[in-house]
mmCIF file of C-alpha atoms in Angstrom:
data_model
loop_
_atom_site.group_PDB
_atom_site.id
_atom_site.type_symbol
_atom_site.label_atom_id
_atom_site.label_comp_id
_atom_site.label_asym_id
_atom_site.label_seq_id
_atom_site.Cartn_x
_atom_site.Cartn_y
_atom_site.Cartn_z
ATOM 1 C CA MET R 1 13.675 -154.972 57.721
ATOM 2 C CA SER R 2 11.464 -152.041 56.759
ATOM 3 C CA ASN R 3 12.856 -148.513 56.883
ATOM 4 C CA THR R 4 9.398 -146.995 56.548
ATOM 5 C CA LYS R 5 8.983 -144.269 59.116
ATOM 6 C CA THR R 6 5.675 -144.056 60.942
ATOM 7 C CA VAL R 7 4.265 -140.543 60.657
ATOM 8 C CA LYS R 8 2.625 -139.369 63.864
ATOM 9 C CA LYS R 9 -0.811 -137.875 63.299
ATOM 10 C CA GLY R 10 -2.968 -135.542 65.377
ATOM 11 C CA ILE R 11 -6.343 -133.807 65.346
ATOM 12 C CA MET R 12 -6.942 -130.056 65.561
ATOM 13 C CA ILE R 13 -10.406 -128.579 66.145
ATOM 14 C CA CYS R 14 -10.604 -124.944 65.034
ATOM 15 C CA GLY R 15 -13.241 -122.765 66.692
ATOM 16 C CA HIS R 16 -14.311 -119.166 66.414
ATOM 17 C CA GLY R 17 -13.940 -118.136 70.035
ATOM 18 C CA SER R 18 -16.087 -116.073 72.366
ATOM 19 C CA ARG R 19 -15.623 -113.514 75.102
ATOM 20 C CA ASP R 20 -17.989 -115.689 77.100
ATOM 21 C CA LYS R 21 -15.887 -118.003 79.230
ATOM 22 C CA ASP R 22 -18.702 -120.563 79.432
ATOM 23 C CA ALA R 23 -18.555 -120.954 75.641
ATOM 24 C CA GLU R 24 -14.797 -121.399 75.810
ATOM 25 C CA ARG R 25 -15.115 -124.167 78.389
ATOM 26 C CA GLU R 26 -17.911 -125.904 76.479
ATOM 27 C CA PHE R 27 -15.819 -126.037 73.320
ATOM 28 C CA GLY R 28 -13.286 -128.039 75.306
ATOM 29 C CA LEU R 29 -15.952 -130.688 75.862
ATOM 30 C CA VAL R 30 -15.969 -131.432 72.126
ATOM 31 C CA ALA R 31 -12.238 -132.022 72.190
ATOM 32 C CA LYS R 32 -12.712 -134.300 75.181
ATOM 33 C CA GLY R 33 -15.470 -136.238 73.397
ATOM 34 C CA LEU R 34 -13.411 -136.551 70.226
ATOM 35 C CA LYS R 35 -10.396 -137.738 72.216
ATOM 36 C CA GLU R 36 -12.545 -140.615 73.488
ATOM 37 C CA ARG R 37 -13.276 -141.559 69.855
ATOM 38 C CA PHE R 38 -9.592 -141.387 68.863
ATOM 39 C CA PRO R 39 -7.725 -142.500 72.004
ATOM 40 C CA ASP R 40 -4.469 -143.131 70.105
ATOM 41 C CA LEU R 41 -4.233 -139.654 68.575
ATOM 42 C CA PRO R 42 -3.397 -136.311 70.204
ATOM 43 C CA VAL R 43 -6.414 -134.000 70.043
ATOM 44 C CA GLU R 44 -6.066 -130.242 70.511
ATOM 45 C CA TYR R 45 -8.322 -127.263 69.921
ATOM 46 C CA GLY R 46 -7.945 -123.518 69.472
ATOM 47 C CA PHE R 47 -9.833 -120.363 68.578
ATOM 48 C CA LEU R 48 -9.556 -117.616 65.984
ATOM 49 C CA GLU R 49 -10.183 -114.829 68.473
ATOM 50 C CA PHE R 50 -11.209 -113.783 71.964
ATOM 51 C CA SER R 51 -10.358 -117.079 73.632
ATOM 52 C CA ALA R 52 -7.356 -119.117 74.661
ATOM 53 C CA PRO R 53 -5.858 -121.295 73.429
ATOM 54 C CA ASN R 54 -5.788 -119.705 70.004
ATOM 55 C CA ILE R 55 -5.292 -121.924 66.958
ATOM 56 C CA HIS R 56 -1.535 -121.343 66.909
ATOM 57 C CA MET R 57 -1.295 -122.608 70.485
ATOM 58 C CA GLY R 58 -3.169 -125.789 69.647
ATOM 59 C CA LEU R 59 -0.982 -126.395 66.615
ATOM 60 C CA ASN R 60 2.148 -125.747 68.672
ATOM 61 C CA SER R 61 1.013 -128.331 71.194
ATOM 62 C CA LEU R 62 0.582 -130.943 68.472
ATOM 63 C CA LEU R 63 3.997 -130.093 67.071
ATOM 64 C CA ASP R 64 5.547 -130.408 70.540
ATOM 65 C CA GLN R 65 4.030 -133.897 70.771
ATOM 66 C CA GLY R 66 5.870 -134.908 67.602
ATOM 67 C CA VAL R 67 2.883 -134.706 65.261
ATOM 68 C CA GLU R 68 3.844 -134.373 61.583
ATOM 69 C CA GLU R 69 0.421 -134.742 59.960
ATOM 70 C CA ILE R 70 -2.552 -132.783 61.281
ATOM 71 C CA TYR R 71 -6.212 -133.418 60.580
ATOM 72 C CA ALA R 72 -7.818 -129.985 61.094
ATOM 73 C CA VAL R 73 -11.585 -129.597 61.216
ATOM 74 C CA PRO R 74 -13.605 -126.379 61.599
ATOM 75 C CA GLY R 75 -15.764 -126.420 64.701
ATOM 76 C CA MET R 76 -18.474 -124.545 62.861
ATOM 77 C CA LEU R 77 -21.969 -125.417 61.736
ATOM 78 C CA PHE R 78 -21.849 -123.804 58.304
ATOM 79 C CA ALA R 79 -19.146 -122.594 55.933
ATOM 80 C CA ALA R 80 -19.199 -118.812 56.181
ATOM 81 C CA THR R 81 -16.256 -116.389 56.202
ATOM 82 C CA HIS R 82 -14.403 -117.891 59.160
ATOM 83 C CA ALA R 83 -14.455 -121.448 57.826
ATOM 84 C CA LYS R 84 -13.826 -120.369 54.228
ATOM 85 C CA ASN R 85 -11.118 -117.747 54.752
ATOM 86 C CA ASP R 86 -9.840 -117.160 58.256
ATOM 87 C CA ILE R 87 -9.094 -120.683 59.460
ATOM 88 C CA PRO R 88 -7.476 -121.738 56.144
ATOM 89 C CA SER R 89 -5.328 -118.609 56.353
ATOM 90 C CA VAL R 90 -4.055 -119.512 59.823
ATOM 91 C CA LEU R 91 -3.436 -123.149 58.877
ATOM 92 C CA THR R 92 -1.691 -122.300 55.606
ATOM 93 C CA THR R 93 0.613 -119.773 57.264
ATOM 94 C CA TYR R 94 1.469 -122.211 60.042
ATOM 95 C CA GLU R 95 2.201 -125.031 57.621
ATOM 96 C CA GLU R 96 4.483 -122.774 55.548
ATOM 97 C CA LYS R 97 6.451 -121.823 58.644
ATOM 98 C CA ASN R 98 6.972 -125.438 59.763
ATOM 99 C CA SER R 99 8.849 -127.470 57.185
ATOM 100 C CA GLY R 100 7.808 -131.109 57.004
ATOM 101 C CA LEU R 101 4.401 -130.494 58.573
ATOM 102 C CA GLN R 102 1.305 -131.539 56.625
ATOM 103 C CA VAL R 103 -2.061 -130.019 57.515
ATOM 104 C CA THR R 104 -5.249 -131.295 55.883
ATOM 105 C CA TYR R 105 -8.345 -129.175 56.412
ATOM 106 C CA GLY R 106 -11.714 -130.891 56.558
ATOM 107 C CA ARG R 107 -15.306 -129.814 56.085
ATOM 108 C CA GLU R 108 -17.639 -127.820 58.282
ATOM 109 C CA LEU R 109 -20.207 -129.824 60.265
ATOM 110 C CA GLY R 110 -22.984 -128.925 57.833
ATOM 111 C CA LEU R 111 -26.330 -130.675 57.705
ATOM 112 C CA GLN R 112 -25.106 -134.178 58.430
ATOM 113 C CA ASP R 113 -27.805 -136.563 59.622
ATOM 114 C CA ASP R 114 -26.125 -136.642 63.016
ATOM 115 C CA MET R 115 -26.372 -132.869 63.377
ATOM 116 C CA ILE R 116 -30.055 -132.927 62.435
ATOM 117 C CA ASP R 117 -30.672 -135.780 64.878
ATOM 118 C CA ALA R 118 -28.913 -133.859 67.667
ATOM 119 C CA PHE R 119 -30.951 -130.731 66.960
ATOM 120 C CA GLN R 120 -34.229 -132.650 66.897
ATOM 121 C CA ALA R 121 -33.293 -134.419 70.136
ATOM 122 C CA ARG R 122 -32.732 -131.067 71.850
ATOM 123 C CA ILE R 123 -36.128 -129.855 70.624
ATOM 124 C CA TYR R 124 -37.916 -132.979 71.843
ATOM 125 C CA GLU R 125 -36.167 -132.717 75.194
ATOM 126 C CA SER R 126 -37.265 -129.081 75.609
ATOM 127 C CA LEU R 127 -40.842 -130.232 74.986
ATOM 128 C CA GLY R 128 -40.492 -132.952 77.615
ATOM 129 C CA LEU R 129 -40.699 -135.683 74.956
ATOM 130 C CA ASP R 130 -38.586 -138.773 74.410
ATOM 131 C CA PRO R 131 -36.522 -138.387 71.204
ATOM 132 C CA GLU R 132 -36.578 -142.178 70.846
ATOM 133 C CA ASN R 133 -40.379 -142.314 71.020
ATOM 134 C CA PRO R 134 -41.657 -139.081 69.473
ATOM 135 C CA PRO R 135 -45.277 -138.186 68.765
ATOM 136 C CA GLU R 136 -46.641 -138.569 65.263
ATOM 137 C CA ASN R 137 -46.887 -134.813 64.828
ATOM 138 C CA LEU R 138 -46.790 -131.480 66.626
ATOM 139 C CA TYR R 139 -49.424 -129.666 64.603
ATOM 140 C CA ASP R 140 -50.451 -127.465 67.541
ATOM 141 C CA THR R 141 -46.926 -126.049 67.872
ATOM 142 C CA MET R 142 -44.826 -123.634 65.826
ATOM 143 C CA LEU R 143 -41.064 -124.042 65.488
ATOM 144 C CA VAL R 144 -38.822 -121.005 65.175
ATOM 145 C CA VAL R 145 -35.227 -121.889 64.336
ATOM 146 C CA VAL R 146 -32.649 -119.229 65.169
ATOM 147 C CA GLY R 147 -29.651 -119.200 62.847
ATOM 148 C CA ARG R 148 -26.399 -117.330 63.398
ATOM 149 C CA GLY R 149 -26.901 -115.023 60.449
ATOM 150 C CA THR R 150 -23.878 -113.913 58.395
ATOM 151 C CA SER R 151 -22.967 -111.969 55.271
ATOM 152 C CA ASP R 152 -22.668 -115.329 53.483
ATOM 153 C CA THR R 153 -25.915 -116.019 51.619
ATOM 154 C CA SER R 154 -25.260 -119.756 51.310
ATOM 155 C CA ALA R 155 -24.705 -120.156 55.053
ATOM 156 C CA ASN R 156 -27.979 -118.334 55.751
ATOM 157 C CA ALA R 157 -29.729 -120.586 53.235
ATOM 158 C CA GLU R 158 -28.439 -123.694 55.032
ATOM 159 C CA ALA R 159 -30.170 -122.539 58.219
ATOM 160 C CA ALA R 160 -33.438 -122.159 56.299
ATOM 161 C CA LYS R 161 -32.928 -125.611 54.766
ATOM 162 C CA LEU R 162 -32.428 -127.060 58.235
ATOM 163 C CA THR R 163 -35.732 -125.541 59.341
ATOM 164 C CA ARG R 164 -37.601 -127.214 56.497
ATOM 165 C CA ILE R 165 -35.987 -130.601 57.141
ATOM 166 C CA VAL R 166 -36.730 -130.540 60.865
ATOM 167 C CA ASN R 167 -40.258 -129.272 60.304
ATOM 168 C CA GLU R 168 -41.105 -132.149 57.971
ATOM 169 C CA ASN R 169 -39.360 -134.705 60.174
ATOM 170 C CA MET R 170 -41.116 -133.623 63.370
ATOM 171 C CA GLY R 171 -44.441 -132.442 61.965
ATOM 172 C CA PHE R 172 -44.832 -128.945 63.398
ATOM 173 C CA GLY R 173 -47.880 -126.898 62.528
ATOM 174 C CA TRP R 174 -45.603 -124.235 61.090
ATOM 175 C CA ALA R 175 -41.899 -123.416 61.081
ATOM 176 C CA ASP R 176 -39.772 -120.467 60.110
ATOM 177 C CA THR R 177 -36.239 -119.133 60.479
ATOM 178 C CA VAL R 178 -35.002 -115.979 62.179
ATOM 179 C CA TYR R 179 -31.406 -114.850 62.631
ATOM 180 C CA SER R 180 -29.352 -113.321 65.398
ATOM 181 C CA GLY R 181 -26.698 -111.689 63.210
ATOM 182 C CA VAL R 182 -26.403 -109.513 60.138
ATOM 183 C CA THR R 183 -29.331 -110.802 58.133
ATOM 184 C CA TYR R 184 -33.105 -110.692 58.316
ATOM 185 C CA PRO R 185 -35.529 -111.291 59.897
ATOM 186 C CA SER R 186 -34.014 -110.530 63.292
ATOM 187 C CA VAL R 187 -35.155 -112.501 66.327
ATOM 188 C CA GLY R 188 -37.407 -109.924 67.968
ATOM 189 C CA VAL R 189 -39.244 -108.632 64.907
ATOM 190 C CA GLY R 190 -39.382 -112.145 63.441
ATOM 191 C CA LEU R 191 -41.158 -113.497 66.514
ATOM 192 C CA GLU R 192 -43.599 -110.583 66.503
ATOM 193 C CA LYS R 193 -44.577 -111.306 62.903
ATOM 194 C CA LEU R 194 -44.855 -115.067 63.456
ATOM 195 C CA MET R 195 -47.068 -114.695 66.526
ATOM 196 C CA LYS R 196 -49.769 -113.358 64.230
ATOM 197 C CA LEU R 197 -50.257 -116.898 62.925
ATOM 198 C CA GLY R 198 -52.097 -117.622 66.167
ATOM 199 C CA PHE R 199 -50.128 -120.554 67.638
ATOM 200 C CA LYS R 200 -50.380 -120.812 71.415
ATOM 201 C CA ARG R 201 -47.161 -122.791 71.767
ATOM 202 C CA ILE R 202 -43.939 -121.645 70.122
ATOM 203 C CA VAL R 203 -40.617 -123.469 70.334
ATOM 204 C CA VAL R 204 -37.578 -121.237 69.833
ATOM 205 C CA ALA R 205 -34.616 -123.430 68.917
ATOM 206 C CA PRO R 206 -31.175 -121.840 68.390
ATOM 207 C CA TYR R 207 -28.984 -123.820 66.006
ATOM 208 C CA PHE R 208 -25.782 -123.056 67.875
ATOM 209 C CA LEU R 209 -23.045 -125.299 69.193
ATOM 210 C CA PHE R 210 -22.330 -123.434 72.413
ATOM 211 C CA THR R 211 -23.477 -120.666 74.692
ATOM 212 C CA GLY R 212 -22.217 -117.113 74.270
ATOM 213 C CA ARG R 213 -23.427 -113.564 73.824
ATOM 214 C CA LEU R 214 -25.743 -114.449 70.957
ATOM 215 C CA ILE R 215 -27.455 -117.242 72.885
ATOM 216 C CA LYS R 216 -27.959 -114.938 75.855
ATOM 217 C CA ARG R 217 -29.316 -112.194 73.629
ATOM 218 C CA ILE R 218 -31.707 -114.628 71.945
ATOM 219 C CA GLN R 219 -32.969 -115.744 75.342
ATOM 220 C CA GLY R 220 -33.347 -112.106 76.344
ATOM 221 C CA TYR R 221 -35.531 -111.378 73.310
ATOM 222 C CA VAL R 222 -37.672 -114.472 73.863
ATOM 223 C CA ASN R 223 -38.175 -113.567 77.514
ATOM 224 C CA GLN R 224 -39.232 -110.043 76.571
ATOM 225 C CA VAL R 225 -41.737 -111.273 74.001
ATOM 226 C CA ALA R 226 -43.045 -113.953 76.394
ATOM 227 C CA GLN R 227 -43.643 -111.416 79.159
ATOM 228 C CA ALA R 228 -45.590 -109.214 76.758
ATOM 229 C CA ASN R 229 -47.678 -112.177 75.521
ATOM 230 C CA PRO R 230 -48.536 -114.368 78.534
ATOM 231 C CA GLU R 231 -51.248 -116.196 76.594
ATOM 232 C CA ILE R 232 -48.576 -117.881 74.459
ATOM 233 C CA GLU R 233 -46.293 -120.601 75.794
ATOM 234 C CA PHE R 234 -42.719 -119.998 74.682
ATOM 235 C CA ILE R 235 -40.282 -122.890 74.974
ATOM 236 C CA ASN R 236 -36.538 -122.246 74.851
ATOM 237 C CA THR R 237 -34.679 -125.187 73.327
ATOM 238 C CA PRO R 238 -31.089 -125.565 74.577
ATOM 239 C CA TYR R 239 -28.199 -125.253 72.132
ATOM 240 C CA LEU R 240 -26.461 -128.385 70.835
ATOM 241 C CA SER R 241 -23.388 -128.443 73.110
ATOM 242 C CA ASP R 242 -21.574 -131.807 73.245
ATOM 243 C CA HIS R 243 -24.570 -133.972 72.388
ATOM 244 C CA PRO R 244 -23.267 -137.468 71.449
ATOM 245 C CA LYS R 245 -24.557 -137.008 67.902
ATOM 246 C CA VAL R 246 -22.516 -133.795 67.606
ATOM 247 C CA ILE R 247 -19.394 -135.722 68.573
ATOM 248 C CA ASP R 248 -20.385 -138.314 65.957
ATOM 249 C CA ALA R 249 -20.515 -135.551 63.346
ATOM 250 C CA PHE R 250 -17.046 -134.296 64.283
ATOM 251 C CA GLN R 251 -15.770 -137.870 64.152
ATOM 252 C CA HIS R 252 -17.121 -138.300 60.629
ATOM 253 C CA ARG R 253 -15.373 -135.130 59.464
ATOM 254 C CA VAL R 254 -12.049 -136.412 60.820
ATOM 255 C CA GLU R 255 -12.599 -139.840 59.264
ATOM 256 C CA GLU R 256 -13.266 -138.200 55.883
ATOM 257 C CA ILE R 257 -9.728 -136.818 55.979
ATOM 258 C CA MET R 258 -8.245 -140.100 57.177
ATOM 259 C CA GLN R 259 -9.947 -142.081 54.425
ATOM 260 C CA GLY R 260 -9.098 -139.628 51.661
ATOM 261 C CA ALA R 261 -12.751 -138.860 51.023
ATOM 262 C CA LEU R 262 -11.876 -135.208 50.375
ATOM 263 C CA ASP R 263 -10.124 -136.257 47.164
ATOM 264 C CA SER R 264 -13.447 -136.949 45.448
ATOM 265 C CA GLY R 265 -12.977 -134.157 42.935
ATOM 266 C CA GLU R 266 -15.221 -131.689 44.744
ATOM 267 C CA GLU R 267 -13.416 -128.478 45.675
ATOM 268 C CA THR R 268 -12.503 -128.484 49.365
ATOM 269 C CA LEU R 269 -12.565 -125.482 51.687
ATOM 270 C CA MET R 270 -8.773 -125.302 51.565
ATOM 271 C CA ASN R 271 -8.587 -125.634 47.770
ATOM 272 C CA SER R 272 -11.225 -122.952 47.408
ATOM 273 C CA PHE R 273 -9.295 -120.659 49.738
ATOM 274 C CA LYS R 274 -6.016 -121.133 47.858
ATOM 275 C CA ARG R 275 -7.694 -120.598 44.490
ATOM 276 C CA ARG R 276 -9.355 -117.378 45.610
ATOM 277 C CA LEU R 277 -6.192 -116.213 47.360
ATOM 278 C CA ALA R 278 -4.174 -116.707 44.173
ATOM 279 C CA ALA R 279 -6.819 -114.798 42.230
ATOM 280 C CA GLY R 280 -6.603 -111.885 44.660
ATOM 281 C CA GLU R 281 -10.124 -112.427 45.926
ATOM 282 C CA VAL R 282 -9.081 -112.880 49.557
ATOM 283 C CA ASP R 283 -7.315 -110.230 51.595
ATOM 284 C CA VAL R 284 -5.269 -112.069 54.225
ATOM 285 C CA HIS R 285 -3.429 -110.322 57.039
ATOM 286 C CA HIS R 286 -2.069 -113.408 58.816
ATOM 287 C CA HIS R 287 -3.163 -112.478 62.311
ATOM 288 C CA HIS R 288 -6.706 -113.766 62.464
ATOM 289 C CA ALA R 289 -6.096 -115.454 65.789
ATOM 290 C CA GLU R 290 -6.103 -112.059 67.464
ATOM 291 C CA TYR R 291 -8.612 -109.916 65.589
ATOM 292 C CA VAL R 292 -12.062 -108.745 66.633
ATOM 293 C CA ASP R 293 -14.756 -109.387 64.062
ATOM 294 C CA PRO R 294 -16.891 -106.301 63.343
ATOM 295 C CA GLU R 295 -19.774 -108.557 62.305
ATOM 296 C CA ASP R 296 -19.706 -110.147 65.748
ATOM 297 C CA ASP R 297 -22.004 -108.073 67.918
ATOM 298 C CA THR R 298 -21.164 -110.284 70.867
ATOM 299 C CA GLN R 299 -18.232 -108.207 72.016
ATOM 300 C CA GLY R 300 -17.967 -106.869 75.508
ATOM 301 C CA VAL R 301 -17.696 -108.446 78.915
ATOM 302 C CA ALA R 302 -20.383 -110.174 80.926
ATOM 303 C CA GLU R 303 -20.476 -110.335 84.696
ATOM 304 C CA THR R 304 -19.227 -113.910 84.457
ATOM 305 C CA ASP R 305 -16.190 -112.683 82.528
ATOM 306 C CA LYS R 306 -15.429 -109.975 85.060
ATOM 307 C CA ALA R 307 -15.134 -112.697 87.647
ATOM 308 C CA HIS R 308 -12.370 -114.190 85.510
ATOM 309 C CA GLY R 309 -10.479 -110.926 85.372
ATOM 310 C CA HIS R 310 -11.544 -109.712 81.916
ATOM 311 C CA SER R 311 -12.353 -106.075 81.343
ATOM 312 C CA HIS R 312 -13.571 -103.996 78.419
ATOM 313 C CA ASP R 313 -13.195 -100.236 78.202
ATOM 314 C CA HIS R 314 -15.951 -98.681 76.148
ATOM 315 C CA SER R 315 -14.205 -95.323 75.849
ATOM 316 C CA HIS R 316 -12.092 -96.036 72.805
ATOM 317 C CA SER R 317 -12.732 -95.297 69.178
ATOM 318 C CA HIS R 318 -13.704 -97.453 66.165
ATOM 319 C CA ASP R 319 -10.649 -97.553 63.942
ATOM 320 C CA HIS R 320 -11.274 -100.452 61.577
ATOM 321 C CA GLY R 321 -8.102 -101.152 59.676
ATOM 322 C CA HIS R 322 -9.925 -103.300 57.160
ATOM 323 C CA SER R 323 -11.824 -103.005 53.920
ATOM 324 C CA HIS R 324 -15.622 -102.869 53.858
ATOM 325 C CA ASP R 325 -15.912 -102.144 50.142
ATOM 326 C CA HIS R 326 -19.397 -100.696 50.539
ATOM 327 C CA SER R 327 -21.127 -99.336 47.469
ATOM 328 C CA HIS R 328 -21.835 -96.204 49.467
ATOM 329 C CA SER R 329 -19.655 -94.177 51.738
ATOM 330 C CA HIS R 330 -20.034 -93.666 55.443
ATOM 331 C CA ASP R 331 -17.901 -93.457 58.471
ATOM 332 C CA HIS R 332 -18.164 -95.441 61.684
ATOM 333 C CA SER R 333 -17.331 -92.589 64.025
ATOM 334 C CA HIS R 334 -20.891 -92.187 65.183
ATOM 335 C CA GLY R 335 -20.055 -91.005 68.647
ATOM 336 C CA HIS R 336 -19.370 -94.345 70.240
ATOM 337 C CA SER R 337 -15.686 -93.535 70.340
ATOM 338 C CA HIS R 338 -14.078 -96.890 70.773
ATOM 339 C CA SER R 339 -11.470 -98.412 68.523
ATOM 340 C CA HIS R 340 -10.817 -101.942 67.354
ATOM 341 C CA GLY R 341 -7.776 -102.316 65.139
ATOM 342 C CA HIS R 342 -9.130 -105.245 63.213
ATOM 343 C CA GLY R 343 -6.794 -105.085 60.249
ATOM 344 C CA HIS R 344 -8.752 -107.606 58.189
ATOM 345 C CA SER R 345 -11.317 -107.848 55.445
ATOM 346 C CA HIS R 346 -14.784 -109.357 55.818
ATOM 347 C CA GLY R 347 -17.967 -109.900 53.909
ATOM 348 C CA VAL R 348 -20.360 -107.008 53.594
ATOM 349 C CA TYR R 349 -24.053 -107.487 54.235
ATOM 350 C CA LYS R 350 -25.866 -105.666 51.444
ATOM 351 C CA HIS R 351 -29.251 -105.702 53.206
ATOM 352 C CA ILE R 352 -28.047 -103.879 56.319
ATOM 353 C CA GLY R 353 -30.924 -101.424 55.901
ATOM 354 C CA HIS R 354 -33.690 -104.036 55.615
ATOM 355 C CA PRO R 355 -36.679 -102.965 57.752
ATOM 356 C CA MET R 356 -36.796 -106.402 59.448
ATOM 357 C CA GLY R 357 -33.043 -106.814 59.758
ATOM 358 C CA PRO R 358 -30.340 -105.793 62.263
ATOM 359 C CA ARG R 359 -31.566 -102.205 62.413
ATOM 360 C CA THR R 360 -34.589 -103.467 64.368
ATOM 361 C CA MET R 361 -32.218 -104.267 67.238
ATOM 362 C CA ILE R 362 -31.103 -100.654 67.665
ATOM 363 C CA GLY R 363 -32.232 -99.438 71.062
ATOM 364 C CA GLU R 364 -33.071 -102.984 72.178
ATOM 365 C CA GLY R 365 -30.158 -103.621 74.497
ATOM 366 C CA ILE R 366 -27.442 -104.475 71.987
ATOM 367 C CA CYS R 367 -23.729 -103.840 72.389
ATOM 368 C CA CYS R 368 -22.089 -100.583 71.354
ATOM 369 C CA CYS R 369 -19.785 -102.493 69.016
ATOM 370 C CA PHE R 370 -22.796 -103.749 67.067
ATOM 371 C CA MET R 371 -23.597 -100.161 66.110
ATOM 372 C CA GLY R 372 -20.435 -99.933 64.028
ATOM 373 C CA GLN R 373 -21.969 -101.910 61.164
ATOM 374 C CA PHE R 374 -24.614 -99.279 60.379
ATOM 375 C CA THR R 375 -24.272 -96.412 57.926
ATOM 376 C CA LYS R 376 -24.660 -92.815 59.062
ATOM 377 C CA GLU R 377 -27.902 -92.686 57.090
ATOM 378 C CA ILE R 378 -29.413 -95.622 59.008
ATOM 379 C CA LEU R 379 -28.269 -94.254 62.355
ATOM 380 C CA GLU R 380 -29.856 -90.920 61.506
ATOM 381 C CA GLU R 381 -33.130 -92.612 60.493
ATOM 382 C CA GLU R 382 -33.159 -94.659 63.713
ATOM 383 C CA LYS R 383 -31.879 -91.945 66.062
ATOM 384 C CA HIS R 384 -35.190 -91.870 67.932
ATOM 385 C CA ARG R 385 -34.536 -95.463 69.028
ATOM 386 C CA ILE R 386 -30.876 -95.128 69.963
ATOM 387 C CA ASP R 387 -30.187 -95.409 73.659
ATOM 388 C CA GLY R 388 -27.581 -92.784 74.460
ATOM 389 C CA ASP R 389 -25.898 -95.071 76.975
ATOM 390 C CA CYS R 390 -25.070 -98.197 75.011
ATOM 391 C CA THR R 391 -22.217 -98.986 77.397
ATOM 392 C CA LYS R 392 -24.657 -100.454 79.872
ATOM 393 C CA THR R 393 -24.978 -104.228 80.154
ATOM 394 C CA ALA R 394 -26.746 -105.472 77.027
ATOM 395 C CA LEU R 395 -29.151 -108.372 76.663
ATOM 396 C CA ALA R 396 -26.298 -110.403 75.243
ATOM 397 C CA HIS R 397 -24.240 -109.841 78.386
ATOM 398 C CA ASN R 398 -26.785 -111.137 80.843
ATOM 399 C CA LYS R 399 -26.019 -114.262 82.828
#
C-alpha cells in the first residue's frame, strides 16, 4: 500500500489592477475561462493594487481550499516592472510566511502565437472581415498599434516587435507603434505625425488585455483626431479581453509550469528577481498589493466607479515615499497638492522630456496624478499648456 501523499495543486492569476471596475470584472473572465480548461484545479485571481481581490486574498483562498502547490502566472502582456519585481515580491513573501507551501511563478504572456492570433482577429473583426478568411493584403490601410509604454526598454521593444509581425502577417500599407504611458511617441502626437503619410483609413489597435483608464484615454485621443480630420476613416480595434486564443495563451503558461518547462536553464522571472534582490538591485517594501503606482496615470475615479461607491479626493499632496533616483533633482510639489504614500521603488523613464513623449499630453485632459512624473523644469517649459483645473474629469475617466 502506497503512503505517497497526493499534493493538491491550484492556479493563481496575478493581475495589475485598475480603478476601473469594468477592467476588474473583465479580468475575472480570464479566471473563468482558465477554470474551464482546468476543471479539476482551483483557480483564483488577484491584483497588485486598486482592485479586489488583491493577490494575498487569492492566495489565501487557495490555501483555504487545501492547496499546497501553486502555479502562479502573471496576467500581463510583457515583462516590465510589475511582472519582474512586484508580483515575485508578493509571492515570495507569501511563500515564506506559509511553511510547506510551494509557489512556482510562470512567464508573462509575451508574443506567443496565440496572442498574435488573438490580436489579429480583433483587428480583422474591427474591419468587418472574417479572421478565418482574410484578404490577401490591406495595402490601402495603415495600422497603428498602441502599446502600454513603460520605463522598461525591453517591454517597449516587444510592442514594436509585435507591430512588425502583425504588419507582415496582415499586409498593411504601413504600420507603426505609439504608446499610452511613459515613453514616446505618445498617442496624440504619434497619430498626428503618421497622418502625414496620407492614408485615408487608419486602424488604431490597442494591445491591451482589458478596458481601463488607458483604453478610455486612447479612445478619447482617437475621437479628437478623427473629429479634426473627417476625411480620414479611423477604426478603433477592441482590446483583447477573454478572446479564446488569450485563454489558450494563459493555459500554455500554466502547462509550462506543470511540465517543468521552466527548468530549461533559461533564467525565469522568479530566479531573476531573487538574484537581483540578493544583489541589492531591487528595493522591496512587501506591500505592493496596496500601493499606487506613480507611473500609472490612470488614477482617479470615473463616473462608473462613483456608482460603485468609490471616491477620490484631489485635495491631498504628493508625498512619494519611494526612490526615483533621477540624475537631476526636482520636487513633485507642483501645486497639485495631493499625496500618495507609495513607499516603493520603480523604474525611471530617462526620456521624460522627449518632445514627442508624455509631455505632449500636458493640457490634453490627463489626470492630475500623471503630472507628478514631470520635473519642475518641464512643467515650467509647458506651463502655457497646463490646465489650471486638472481635477476635472479627464479623457481617461470618460465612460
